[in-house]
XYZ file of C-alpha atoms in Angstrom:
111
model
C -15.210 -1.380 -19.738
C -18.734 -2.534 -18.938
C -21.213 0.241 -18.180
C -22.018 0.588 -14.497
C -18.653 -0.833 -13.394
C -16.076 1.501 -11.907
C -12.458 1.102 -12.900
C -10.278 -0.010 -10.013
C -7.898 2.679 -8.828
C -4.284 1.947 -9.730
C -1.355 2.696 -7.404
C 1.570 4.481 -8.999
C 3.413 5.648 -5.892
C 3.147 5.611 -2.089
C 4.852 8.523 -0.357
C 6.141 8.084 3.201
C 5.156 11.383 4.842
C 6.059 11.271 8.547
C 3.194 9.574 10.375
C 1.211 9.179 7.130
C 1.309 7.426 3.777
C 0.017 9.271 0.708
C -1.200 6.943 -2.079
C -1.097 8.347 -5.641
C -2.428 7.139 -8.986
C -0.618 7.225 -12.352
C -1.795 10.805 -13.045
C -0.337 12.058 -9.746
C -3.745 12.406 -8.077
C -3.870 11.471 -4.389
C -6.086 8.421 -3.870
C -5.770 8.100 -0.085
C -4.027 9.344 3.033
C -3.422 6.550 5.536
C -2.042 6.669 9.052
C 1.033 4.526 9.692
C -0.498 3.685 13.046
C -3.497 2.083 11.309
C -1.756 0.226 8.440
C 1.748 -0.465 9.799
C 4.903 -0.223 7.665
C 4.372 -0.423 3.895
C 6.847 -3.018 2.570
C 5.842 -2.866 -1.100
C 3.117 -2.166 -3.619
C 1.824 -3.288 -6.963
C -0.586 -1.480 -9.247
C -3.709 -2.740 -7.446
C -2.656 -3.299 -3.845
C 0.014 -2.791 -1.203
C 1.480 -4.943 1.565
C 2.244 -3.693 5.062
C 3.850 -5.229 8.123
C 2.076 -4.502 11.405
C 3.783 -6.295 14.288
C 3.679 -10.010 13.430
C 1.095 -9.598 10.667
C 1.299 -8.860 6.962
C -1.775 -7.102 5.636
C -2.831 -6.396 2.067
C -4.851 -3.296 1.178
C -6.428 -1.958 -1.984
C -5.491 1.478 -3.379
C -8.048 3.252 -1.183
C -6.762 1.649 2.024
C -9.467 -1.008 2.412
C -7.960 -4.137 3.996
C -8.065 -7.212 1.755
C -6.336 -9.837 3.914
C -4.227 -10.514 7.017
C -1.495 -13.158 7.125
C 0.814 -14.267 9.916
C 4.467 -13.295 9.426
C 5.304 -16.727 10.852
C 3.355 -18.363 7.994
C 4.548 -16.041 5.203
C 8.201 -15.419 6.072
C 9.767 -12.168 4.824
C 8.093 -10.320 1.953
C 10.801 -9.690 -0.653
C 8.795 -8.285 -3.558
C 5.399 -6.995 -4.679
C 4.332 -6.717 -8.312
C 1.055 -6.609 -10.207
C -1.414 -8.786 -8.299
C 1.116 -10.892 -6.363
C 3.735 -10.721 -3.664
C 6.720 -12.978 -3.029
C 8.224 -14.041 0.287
C 11.224 -16.024 1.456
C 10.671 -18.442 4.326
C 13.871 -20.265 5.180
C 14.748 -22.333 2.110
C 11.410 -21.653 0.393
C 10.104 -18.966 -1.939
C 6.330 -18.482 -1.688
C 4.095 -16.530 -4.041
C 0.727 -15.166 -2.875
C -2.025 -13.258 -4.634
C -3.368 -9.997 -3.182
C -6.121 -11.889 -1.322
C -3.506 -13.897 0.608
C -4.029 -17.144 -1.322
C -0.760 -19.031 -1.830
C -0.191 -19.571 -5.558
C 3.166 -21.350 -5.584
C 6.028 -22.573 -3.403
C 9.457 -23.610 -4.633
C 12.953 -24.094 -3.289
C 15.081 -20.968 -2.862
C 18.147 -22.998 -3.908
């Protein structure tokens, strides 16, 4: 690690706690407490980010709860998986892969 640079917090687990989400790192330390009202419904997480659905919008957030991007559910389809730095969605007959910033990386047929 380069001096002066902070290591990015890694998500190990997100606990659904009533009206709140508790975000934990790999050592079990709580990174953040986030209101469901502010972030929506968490649909999946990778080590560096999580994806939530808030109405007709998918949003990506870093481990501390800072919003990274907002994408239309109509554009994305249904998020079916989150891993590492990417998430995957199914939109009709298409599988789409996005990075955590919302940039589409790949699209291929679901057949």
